[in-house]
PDB file of C-alpha atoms and ligand atoms in Angstrom:
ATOM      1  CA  UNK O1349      -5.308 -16.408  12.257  1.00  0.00           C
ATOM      2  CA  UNK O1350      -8.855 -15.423  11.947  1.00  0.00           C
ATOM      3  CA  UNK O1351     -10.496 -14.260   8.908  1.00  0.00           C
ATOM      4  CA  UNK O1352      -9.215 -10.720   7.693  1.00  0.00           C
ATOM      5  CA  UNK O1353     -12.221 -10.342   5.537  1.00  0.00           C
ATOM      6  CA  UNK O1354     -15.685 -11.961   5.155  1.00  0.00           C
ATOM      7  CA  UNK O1355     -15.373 -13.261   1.378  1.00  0.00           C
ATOM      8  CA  UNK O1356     -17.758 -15.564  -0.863  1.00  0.00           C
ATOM      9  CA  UNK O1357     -15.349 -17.858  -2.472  1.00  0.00           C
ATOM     10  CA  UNK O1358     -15.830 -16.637  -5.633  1.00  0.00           C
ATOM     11  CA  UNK O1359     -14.367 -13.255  -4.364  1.00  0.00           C
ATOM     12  CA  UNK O1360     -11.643 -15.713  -2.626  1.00  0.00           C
ATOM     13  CA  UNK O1361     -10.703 -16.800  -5.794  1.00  0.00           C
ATOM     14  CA  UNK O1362     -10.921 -20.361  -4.608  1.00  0.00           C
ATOM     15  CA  UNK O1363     -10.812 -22.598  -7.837  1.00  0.00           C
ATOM     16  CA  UNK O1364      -9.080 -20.551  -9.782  1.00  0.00           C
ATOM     17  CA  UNK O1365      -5.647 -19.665  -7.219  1.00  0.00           C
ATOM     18  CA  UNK O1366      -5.176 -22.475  -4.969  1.00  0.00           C
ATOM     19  CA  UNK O1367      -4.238 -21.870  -1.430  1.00  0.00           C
ATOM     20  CA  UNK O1368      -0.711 -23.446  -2.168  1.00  0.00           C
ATOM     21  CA  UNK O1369       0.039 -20.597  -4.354  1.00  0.00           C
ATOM     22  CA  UNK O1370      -1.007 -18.342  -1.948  1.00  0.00           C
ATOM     23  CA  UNK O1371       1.054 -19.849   0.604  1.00  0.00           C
ATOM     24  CA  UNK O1372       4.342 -20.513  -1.266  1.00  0.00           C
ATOM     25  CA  UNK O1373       3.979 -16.408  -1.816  1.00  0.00           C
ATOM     26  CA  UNK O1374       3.858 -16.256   1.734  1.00  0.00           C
ATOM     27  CA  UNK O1375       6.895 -18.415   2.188  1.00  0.00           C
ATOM     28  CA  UNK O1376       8.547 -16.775   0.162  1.00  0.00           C
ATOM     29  CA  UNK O1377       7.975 -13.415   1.548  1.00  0.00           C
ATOM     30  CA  UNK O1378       9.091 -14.970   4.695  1.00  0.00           C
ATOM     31  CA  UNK O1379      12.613 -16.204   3.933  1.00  0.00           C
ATOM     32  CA  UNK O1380      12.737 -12.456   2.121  1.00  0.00           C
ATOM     33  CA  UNK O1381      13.001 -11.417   5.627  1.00  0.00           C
ATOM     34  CA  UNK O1382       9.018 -10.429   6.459  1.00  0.00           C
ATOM     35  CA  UNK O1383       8.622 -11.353  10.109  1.00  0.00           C
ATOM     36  CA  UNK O1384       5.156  -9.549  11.246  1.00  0.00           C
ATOM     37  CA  UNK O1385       2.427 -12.466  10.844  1.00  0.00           C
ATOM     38  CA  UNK O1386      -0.244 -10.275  10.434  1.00  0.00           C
ATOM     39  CA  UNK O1387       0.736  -8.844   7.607  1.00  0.00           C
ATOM     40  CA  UNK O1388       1.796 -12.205   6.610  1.00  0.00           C
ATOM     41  CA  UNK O1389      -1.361 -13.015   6.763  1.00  0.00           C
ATOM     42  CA  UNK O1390      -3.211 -10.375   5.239  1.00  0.00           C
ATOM     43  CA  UNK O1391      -1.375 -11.376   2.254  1.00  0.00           C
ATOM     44  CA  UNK O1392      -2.100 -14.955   1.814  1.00  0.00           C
ATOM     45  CA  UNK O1393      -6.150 -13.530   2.361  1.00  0.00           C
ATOM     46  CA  UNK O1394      -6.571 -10.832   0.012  1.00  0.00           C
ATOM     47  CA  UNK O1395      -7.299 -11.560  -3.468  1.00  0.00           C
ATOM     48  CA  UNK O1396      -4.295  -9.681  -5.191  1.00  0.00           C
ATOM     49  CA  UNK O1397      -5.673 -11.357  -8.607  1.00  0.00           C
ATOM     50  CA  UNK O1398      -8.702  -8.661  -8.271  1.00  0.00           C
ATOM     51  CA  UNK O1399      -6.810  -5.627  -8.550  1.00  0.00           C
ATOM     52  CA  UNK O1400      -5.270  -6.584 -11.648  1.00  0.00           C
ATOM     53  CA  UNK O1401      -6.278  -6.725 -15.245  1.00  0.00           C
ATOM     54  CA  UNK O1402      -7.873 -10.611 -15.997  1.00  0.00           C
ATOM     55  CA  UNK O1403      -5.467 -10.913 -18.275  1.00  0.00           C
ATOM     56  CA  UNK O1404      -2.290 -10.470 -15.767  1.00  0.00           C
ATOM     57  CA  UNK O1405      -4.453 -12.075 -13.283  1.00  0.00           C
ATOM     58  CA  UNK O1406      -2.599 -15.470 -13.285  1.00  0.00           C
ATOM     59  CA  UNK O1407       0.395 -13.827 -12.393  1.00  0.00           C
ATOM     60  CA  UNK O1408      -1.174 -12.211  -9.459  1.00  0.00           C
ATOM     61  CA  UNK O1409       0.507 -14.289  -6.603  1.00  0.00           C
ATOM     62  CA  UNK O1410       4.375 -14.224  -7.508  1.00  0.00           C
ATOM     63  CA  UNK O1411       6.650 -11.391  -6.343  1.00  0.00           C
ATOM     64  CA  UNK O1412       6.343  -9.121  -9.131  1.00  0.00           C
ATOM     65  CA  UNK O1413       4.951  -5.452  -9.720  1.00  0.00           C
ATOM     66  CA  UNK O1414       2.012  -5.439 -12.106  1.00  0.00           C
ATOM     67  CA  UNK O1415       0.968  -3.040 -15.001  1.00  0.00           C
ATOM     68  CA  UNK O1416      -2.032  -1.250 -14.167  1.00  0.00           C
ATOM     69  CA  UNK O1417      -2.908   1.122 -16.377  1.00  0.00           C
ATOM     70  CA  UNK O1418      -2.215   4.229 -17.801  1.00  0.00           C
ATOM     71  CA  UNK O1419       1.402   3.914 -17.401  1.00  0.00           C
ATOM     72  CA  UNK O1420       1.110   2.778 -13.222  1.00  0.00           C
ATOM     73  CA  UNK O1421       2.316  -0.172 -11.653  1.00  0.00           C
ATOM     74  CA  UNK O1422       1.263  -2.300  -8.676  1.00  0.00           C
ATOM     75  CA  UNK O1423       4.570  -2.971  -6.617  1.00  0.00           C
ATOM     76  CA  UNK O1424       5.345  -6.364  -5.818  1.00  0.00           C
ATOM     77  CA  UNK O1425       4.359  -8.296  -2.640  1.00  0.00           C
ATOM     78  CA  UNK O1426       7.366  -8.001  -1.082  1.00  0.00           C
ATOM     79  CA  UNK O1427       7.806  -4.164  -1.024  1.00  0.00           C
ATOM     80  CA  UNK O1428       4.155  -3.851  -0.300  1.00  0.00           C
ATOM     81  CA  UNK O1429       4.900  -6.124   2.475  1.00  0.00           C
ATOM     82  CA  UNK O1430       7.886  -4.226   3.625  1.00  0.00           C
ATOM     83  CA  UNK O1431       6.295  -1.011   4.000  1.00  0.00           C
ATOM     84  CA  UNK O1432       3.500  -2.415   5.941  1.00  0.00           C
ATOM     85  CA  UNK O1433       5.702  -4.034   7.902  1.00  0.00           C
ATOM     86  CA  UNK O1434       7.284  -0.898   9.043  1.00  0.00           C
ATOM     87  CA  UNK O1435       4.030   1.268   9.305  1.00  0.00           C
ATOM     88  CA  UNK O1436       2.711  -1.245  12.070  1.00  0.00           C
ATOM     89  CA  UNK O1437       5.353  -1.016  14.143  1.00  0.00           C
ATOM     90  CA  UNK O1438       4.370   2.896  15.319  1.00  0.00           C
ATOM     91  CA  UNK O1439       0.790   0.805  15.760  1.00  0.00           C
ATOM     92  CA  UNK O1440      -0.810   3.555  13.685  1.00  0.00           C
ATOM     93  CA  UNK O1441      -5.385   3.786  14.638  1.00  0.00           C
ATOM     94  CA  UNK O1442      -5.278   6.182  11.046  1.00  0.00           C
ATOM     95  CA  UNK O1443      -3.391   6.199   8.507  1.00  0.00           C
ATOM     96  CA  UNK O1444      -2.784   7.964   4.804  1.00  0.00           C
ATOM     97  CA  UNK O1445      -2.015   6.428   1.796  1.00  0.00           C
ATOM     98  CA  UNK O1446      -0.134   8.360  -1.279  1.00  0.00           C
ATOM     99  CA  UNK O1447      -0.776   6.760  -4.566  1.00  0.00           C
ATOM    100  CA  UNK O1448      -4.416   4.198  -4.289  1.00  0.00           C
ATOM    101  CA  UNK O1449      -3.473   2.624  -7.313  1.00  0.00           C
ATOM    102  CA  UNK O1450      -4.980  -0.477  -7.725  1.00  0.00           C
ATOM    103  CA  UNK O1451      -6.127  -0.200  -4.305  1.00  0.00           C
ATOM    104  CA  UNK O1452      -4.347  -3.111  -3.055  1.00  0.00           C
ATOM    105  CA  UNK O1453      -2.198  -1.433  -0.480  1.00  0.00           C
ATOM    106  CA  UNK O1454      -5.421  -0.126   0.508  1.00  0.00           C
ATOM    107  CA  UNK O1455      -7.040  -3.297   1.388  1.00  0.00           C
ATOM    108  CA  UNK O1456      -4.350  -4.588   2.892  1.00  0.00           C
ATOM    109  CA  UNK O1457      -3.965  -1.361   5.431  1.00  0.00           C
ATOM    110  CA  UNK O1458      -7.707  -1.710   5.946  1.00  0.00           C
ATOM    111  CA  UNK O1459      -7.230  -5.491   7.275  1.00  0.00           C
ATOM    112  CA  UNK O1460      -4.849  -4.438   9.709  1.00  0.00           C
ATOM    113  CA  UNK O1461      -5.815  -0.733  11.031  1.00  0.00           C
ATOM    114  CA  UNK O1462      -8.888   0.901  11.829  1.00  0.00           C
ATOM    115  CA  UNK O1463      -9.552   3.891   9.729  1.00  0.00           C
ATOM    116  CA  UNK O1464      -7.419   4.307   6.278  1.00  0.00           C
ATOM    117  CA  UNK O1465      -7.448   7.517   3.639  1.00  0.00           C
ATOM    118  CA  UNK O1466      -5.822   7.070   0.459  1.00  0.00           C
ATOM    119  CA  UNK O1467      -5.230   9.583  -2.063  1.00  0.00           C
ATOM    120  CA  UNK O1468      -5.132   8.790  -6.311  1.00  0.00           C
ATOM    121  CA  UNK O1469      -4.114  11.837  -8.549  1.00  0.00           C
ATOM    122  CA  UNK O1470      -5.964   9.352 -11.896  1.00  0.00           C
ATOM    123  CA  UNK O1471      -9.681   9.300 -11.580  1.00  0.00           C
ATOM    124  CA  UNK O1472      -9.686   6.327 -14.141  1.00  0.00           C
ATOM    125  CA  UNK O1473      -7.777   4.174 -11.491  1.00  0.00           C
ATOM    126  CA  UNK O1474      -9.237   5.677  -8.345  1.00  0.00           C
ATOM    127  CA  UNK O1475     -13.013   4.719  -9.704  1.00  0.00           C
ATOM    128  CA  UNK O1476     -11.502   1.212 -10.133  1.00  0.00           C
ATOM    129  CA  UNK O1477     -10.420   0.892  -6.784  1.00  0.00           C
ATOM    130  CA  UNK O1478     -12.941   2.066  -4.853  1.00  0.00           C
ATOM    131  CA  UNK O1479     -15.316  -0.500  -6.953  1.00  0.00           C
ATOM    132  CA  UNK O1480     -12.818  -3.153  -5.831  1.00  0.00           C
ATOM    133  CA  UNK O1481     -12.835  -1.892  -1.843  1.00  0.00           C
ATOM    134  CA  UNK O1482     -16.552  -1.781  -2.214  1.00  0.00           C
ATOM    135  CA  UNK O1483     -16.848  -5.232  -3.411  1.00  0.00           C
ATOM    136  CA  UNK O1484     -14.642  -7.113  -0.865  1.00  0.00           C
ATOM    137  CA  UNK O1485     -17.073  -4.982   1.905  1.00  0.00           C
ATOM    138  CA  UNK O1486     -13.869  -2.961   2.746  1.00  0.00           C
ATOM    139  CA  UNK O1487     -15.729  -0.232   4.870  1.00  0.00           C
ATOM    140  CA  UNK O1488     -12.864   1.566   6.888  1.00  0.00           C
ATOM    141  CA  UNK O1489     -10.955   2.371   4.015  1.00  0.00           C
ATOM    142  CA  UNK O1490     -11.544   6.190   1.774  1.00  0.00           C
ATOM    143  CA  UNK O1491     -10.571   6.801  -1.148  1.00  0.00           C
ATOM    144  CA  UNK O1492      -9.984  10.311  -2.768  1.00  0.00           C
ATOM    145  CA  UNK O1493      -8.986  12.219  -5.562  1.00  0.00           C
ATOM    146  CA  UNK O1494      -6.367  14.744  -5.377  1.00  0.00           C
ATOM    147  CA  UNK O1495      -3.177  15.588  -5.256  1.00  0.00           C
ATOM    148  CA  UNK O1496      -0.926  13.849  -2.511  1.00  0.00           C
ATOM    149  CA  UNK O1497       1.373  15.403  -2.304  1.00  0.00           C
ATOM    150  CA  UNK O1498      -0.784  18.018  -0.334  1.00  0.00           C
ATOM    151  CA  UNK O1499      -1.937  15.462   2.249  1.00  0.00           C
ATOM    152  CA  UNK O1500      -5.377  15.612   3.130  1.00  0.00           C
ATOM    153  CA  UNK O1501      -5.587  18.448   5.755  1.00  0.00           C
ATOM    154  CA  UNK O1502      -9.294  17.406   6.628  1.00  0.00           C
ATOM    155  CA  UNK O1503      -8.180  14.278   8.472  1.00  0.00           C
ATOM    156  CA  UNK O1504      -4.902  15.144   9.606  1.00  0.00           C
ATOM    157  CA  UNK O1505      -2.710  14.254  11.543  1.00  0.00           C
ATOM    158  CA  UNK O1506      -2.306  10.687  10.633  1.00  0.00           C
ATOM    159  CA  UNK O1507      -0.242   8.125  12.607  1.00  0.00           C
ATOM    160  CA  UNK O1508       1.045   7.106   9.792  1.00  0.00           C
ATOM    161  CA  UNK O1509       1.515   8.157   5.887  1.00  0.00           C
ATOM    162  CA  UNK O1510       2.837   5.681   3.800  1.00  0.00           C
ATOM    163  CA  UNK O1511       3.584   6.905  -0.037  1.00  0.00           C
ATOM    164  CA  UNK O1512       4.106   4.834  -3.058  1.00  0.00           C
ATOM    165  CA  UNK O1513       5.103   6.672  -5.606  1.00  0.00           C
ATOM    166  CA  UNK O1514       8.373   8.424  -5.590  1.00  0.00           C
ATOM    167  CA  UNK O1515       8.961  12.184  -5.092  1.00  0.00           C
ATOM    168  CA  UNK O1516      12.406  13.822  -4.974  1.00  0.00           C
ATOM    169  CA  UNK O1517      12.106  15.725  -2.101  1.00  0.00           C
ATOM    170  CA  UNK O1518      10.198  14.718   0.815  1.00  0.00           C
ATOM    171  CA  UNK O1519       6.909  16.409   0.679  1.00  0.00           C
ATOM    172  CA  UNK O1520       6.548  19.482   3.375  1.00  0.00           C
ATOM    173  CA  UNK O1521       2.983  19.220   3.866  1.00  0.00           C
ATOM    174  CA  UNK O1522       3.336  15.805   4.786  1.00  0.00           C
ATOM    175  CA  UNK O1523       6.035  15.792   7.344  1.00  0.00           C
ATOM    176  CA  UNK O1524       3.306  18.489   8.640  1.00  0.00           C
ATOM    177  CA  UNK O1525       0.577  16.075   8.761  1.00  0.00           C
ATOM    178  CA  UNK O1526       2.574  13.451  10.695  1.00  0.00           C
ATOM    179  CA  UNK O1527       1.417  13.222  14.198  1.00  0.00           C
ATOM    180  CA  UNK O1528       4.341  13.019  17.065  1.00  0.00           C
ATOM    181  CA  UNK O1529       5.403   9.521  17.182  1.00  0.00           C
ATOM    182  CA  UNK O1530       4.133   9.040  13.729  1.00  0.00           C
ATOM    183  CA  UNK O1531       6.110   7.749  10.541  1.00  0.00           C
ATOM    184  CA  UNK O1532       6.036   8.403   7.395  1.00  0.00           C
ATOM    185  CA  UNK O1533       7.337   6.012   4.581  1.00  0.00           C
ATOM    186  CA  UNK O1534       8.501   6.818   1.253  1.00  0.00           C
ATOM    187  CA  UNK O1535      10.343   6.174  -1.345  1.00  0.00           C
ATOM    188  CA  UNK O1536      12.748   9.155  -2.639  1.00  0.00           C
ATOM    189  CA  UNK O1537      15.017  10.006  -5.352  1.00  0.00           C
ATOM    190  CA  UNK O1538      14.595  10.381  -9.275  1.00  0.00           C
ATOM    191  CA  UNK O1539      16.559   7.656 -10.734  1.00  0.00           C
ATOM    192  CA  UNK O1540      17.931   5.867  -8.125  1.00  0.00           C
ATOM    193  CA  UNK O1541      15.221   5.660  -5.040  1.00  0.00           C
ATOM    194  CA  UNK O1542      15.757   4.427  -1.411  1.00  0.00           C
ATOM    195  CA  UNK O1543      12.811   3.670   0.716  1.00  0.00           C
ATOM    196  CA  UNK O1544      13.171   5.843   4.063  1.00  0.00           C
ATOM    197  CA  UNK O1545      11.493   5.872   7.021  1.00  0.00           C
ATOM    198  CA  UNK O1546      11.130   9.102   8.838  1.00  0.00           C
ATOM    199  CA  UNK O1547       9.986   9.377  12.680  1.00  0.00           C
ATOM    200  CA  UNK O1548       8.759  12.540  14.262  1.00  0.00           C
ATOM    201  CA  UNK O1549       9.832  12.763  17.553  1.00  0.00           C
ATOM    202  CA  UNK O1550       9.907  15.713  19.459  1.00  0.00           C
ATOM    203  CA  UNK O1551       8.617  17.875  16.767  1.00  0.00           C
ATOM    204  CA  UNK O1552      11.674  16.954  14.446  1.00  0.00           C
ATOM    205  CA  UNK O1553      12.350  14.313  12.094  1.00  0.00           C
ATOM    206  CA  UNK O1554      14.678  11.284  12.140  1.00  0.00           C
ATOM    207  CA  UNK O1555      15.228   9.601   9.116  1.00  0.00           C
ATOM    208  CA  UNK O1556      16.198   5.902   8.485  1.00  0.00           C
ATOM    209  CA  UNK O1557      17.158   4.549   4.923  1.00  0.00           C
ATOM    210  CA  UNK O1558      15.821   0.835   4.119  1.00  0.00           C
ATOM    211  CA  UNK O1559      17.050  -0.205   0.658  1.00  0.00           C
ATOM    212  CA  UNK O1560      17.151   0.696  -2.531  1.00  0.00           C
ATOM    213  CA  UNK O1561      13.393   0.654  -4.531  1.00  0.00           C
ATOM    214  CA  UNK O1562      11.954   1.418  -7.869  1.00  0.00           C
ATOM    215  CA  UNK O1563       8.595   3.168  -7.563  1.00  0.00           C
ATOM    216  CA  UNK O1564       6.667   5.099 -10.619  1.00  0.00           C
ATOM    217  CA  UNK O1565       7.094   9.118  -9.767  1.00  0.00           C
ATOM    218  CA  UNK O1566       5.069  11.175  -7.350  1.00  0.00           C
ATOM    219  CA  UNK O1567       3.607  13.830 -10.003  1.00  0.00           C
ATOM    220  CA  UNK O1568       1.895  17.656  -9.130  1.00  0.00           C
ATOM    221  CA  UNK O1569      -1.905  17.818  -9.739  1.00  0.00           C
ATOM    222  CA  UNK O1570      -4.699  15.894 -10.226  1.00  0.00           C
ATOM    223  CA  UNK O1571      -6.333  14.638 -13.588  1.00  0.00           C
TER     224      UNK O1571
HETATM  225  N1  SAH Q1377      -0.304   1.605  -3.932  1.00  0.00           N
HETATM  226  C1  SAH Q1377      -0.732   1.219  -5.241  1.00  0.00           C
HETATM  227  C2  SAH Q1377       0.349   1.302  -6.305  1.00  0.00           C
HETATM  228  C3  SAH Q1377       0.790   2.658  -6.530  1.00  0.00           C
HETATM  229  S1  SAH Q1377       1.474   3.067  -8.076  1.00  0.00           S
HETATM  230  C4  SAH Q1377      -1.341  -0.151  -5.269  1.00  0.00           C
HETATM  231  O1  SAH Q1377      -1.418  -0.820  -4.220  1.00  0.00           O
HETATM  232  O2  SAH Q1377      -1.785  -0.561  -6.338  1.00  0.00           O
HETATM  233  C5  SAH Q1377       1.627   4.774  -7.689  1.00  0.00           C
HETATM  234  C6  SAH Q1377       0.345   5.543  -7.784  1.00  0.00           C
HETATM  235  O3  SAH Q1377       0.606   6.857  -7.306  1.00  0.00           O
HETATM  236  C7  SAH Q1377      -0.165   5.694  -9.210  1.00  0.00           C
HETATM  237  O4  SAH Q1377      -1.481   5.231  -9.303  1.00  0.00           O
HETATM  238  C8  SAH Q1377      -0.058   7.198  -9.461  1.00  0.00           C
HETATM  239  O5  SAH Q1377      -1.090   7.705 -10.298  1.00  0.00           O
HETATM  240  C9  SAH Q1377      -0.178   7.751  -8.053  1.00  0.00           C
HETATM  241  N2  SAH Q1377       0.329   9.113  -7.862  1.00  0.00           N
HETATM  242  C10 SAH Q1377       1.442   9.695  -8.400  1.00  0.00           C
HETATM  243  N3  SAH Q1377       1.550  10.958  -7.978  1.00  0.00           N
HETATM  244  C11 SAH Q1377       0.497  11.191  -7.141  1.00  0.00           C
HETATM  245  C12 SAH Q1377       0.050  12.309  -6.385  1.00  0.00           C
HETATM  246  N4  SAH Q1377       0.694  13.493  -6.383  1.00  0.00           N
HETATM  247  N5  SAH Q1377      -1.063  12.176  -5.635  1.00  0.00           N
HETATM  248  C13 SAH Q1377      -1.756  11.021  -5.617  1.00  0.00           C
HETATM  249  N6  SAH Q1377      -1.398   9.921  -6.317  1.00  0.00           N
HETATM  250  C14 SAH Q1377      -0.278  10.001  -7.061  1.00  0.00           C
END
């Protein structure tokens, strides 16, 4: 597949991943049960070692969520991989992201759609990842701080809204902020989650449950 993104190979990574660790991720995303190529493919591109902490950054490429900072966590490739998965199959043109994180998720929805929002209630990390979008020339992606769980009325409705951090009650303005035919993906529940997939059709939604997941908690505000 072509090039996802125009990198330097220092921004690659090349020398210090090799591709076959990128690929054996990929593989094993694959017999995991991830079928869509292109997002397959936007894996094994994007340099998940830059949107973690140097220190964690050898660990980057094997399925496991990542500390970073203040208490947050960067879910592993497979769930991130999931929930892609199932966004692209309503072949969303926008798209909202709950929770920017590290701004991996990010990247990886800019790749593959055209025009991306994400929403970060931590300044601290939302700084960090829009440096990190910046620097891999990521120019169809926004970042913003706020609080999520109010969606971002400006740019509604969204194709898609995909949330990654876990509230216990699906959020109202959200569902609101779904287009007809859209989906929105998030996990729910307090102690024990499940990732569900809801689909507006027809003005009402249809919900699907996925598996079980383990996400850090959707909170109120911004700080
Ligand atoms: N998608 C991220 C990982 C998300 S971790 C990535 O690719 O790295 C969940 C994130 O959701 C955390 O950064 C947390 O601060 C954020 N979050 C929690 N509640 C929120 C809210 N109400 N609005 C926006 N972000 C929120």
């Amino acid at each position: 597949m072509a090039e996802l993104l125009q990198l330097t190979s220092e921004l690659k990574g090349i020398g210090f991943t090799s591709q076959r660790t990128r690929n054996r991720m990929v593989d094993r995303l694959t017999e995991a049960g991830i079928s869509n190529q292109r997002v397959l493919e936007g894996l094994r591109q994007l340099p998940r070692h830059l949107f973690v902490d140097e220190a964690l950054s050898h660990r980057a490429y094997e399925d496991t969520a990542l500390p970073i900072g203040l208490g947050q966590t960067l879910s592993q490739p497979y769930i991130v991989a999931r929930m892609t998965e199932l966004l692209l199959e309503v072949e969303p043109a926008k798209a909202l992201e709950i929770g920017t994180g590290s701004g991996f998720q990010c990247a990886l929805l800019a790749c593959l759609l055209p025009e991306v929002h994400s929403i970060e209630r931590l300044e601290p990390l939302l700084e960090k990842a829009r440096q990190r979008l910046k620097e891999l020339g990521i120019k169809n992606a926004r970042v913003i701080h706020g609080d999520g769980q109010m969606g971002l009325i400006k740019s509604a409705p969204f194709d898609g809204i995909l949330v990654t951090a876990a509230p216990k009650e699906i959020p109202y303005e959200l569902t609101e902020q779904l287009k007809e035919g859209g989906r929105l993906i998030l996990p729910l529940g307090d102690k024990t989650q499940t990732l569900c997939v809801l689909d507006k059709k027809d003005g009402l939604l249809v919900r699907k449950d996925i598996e079980p997941v383990r996400f850090v908690p959707l909170l109120p505000g911004a700080c």
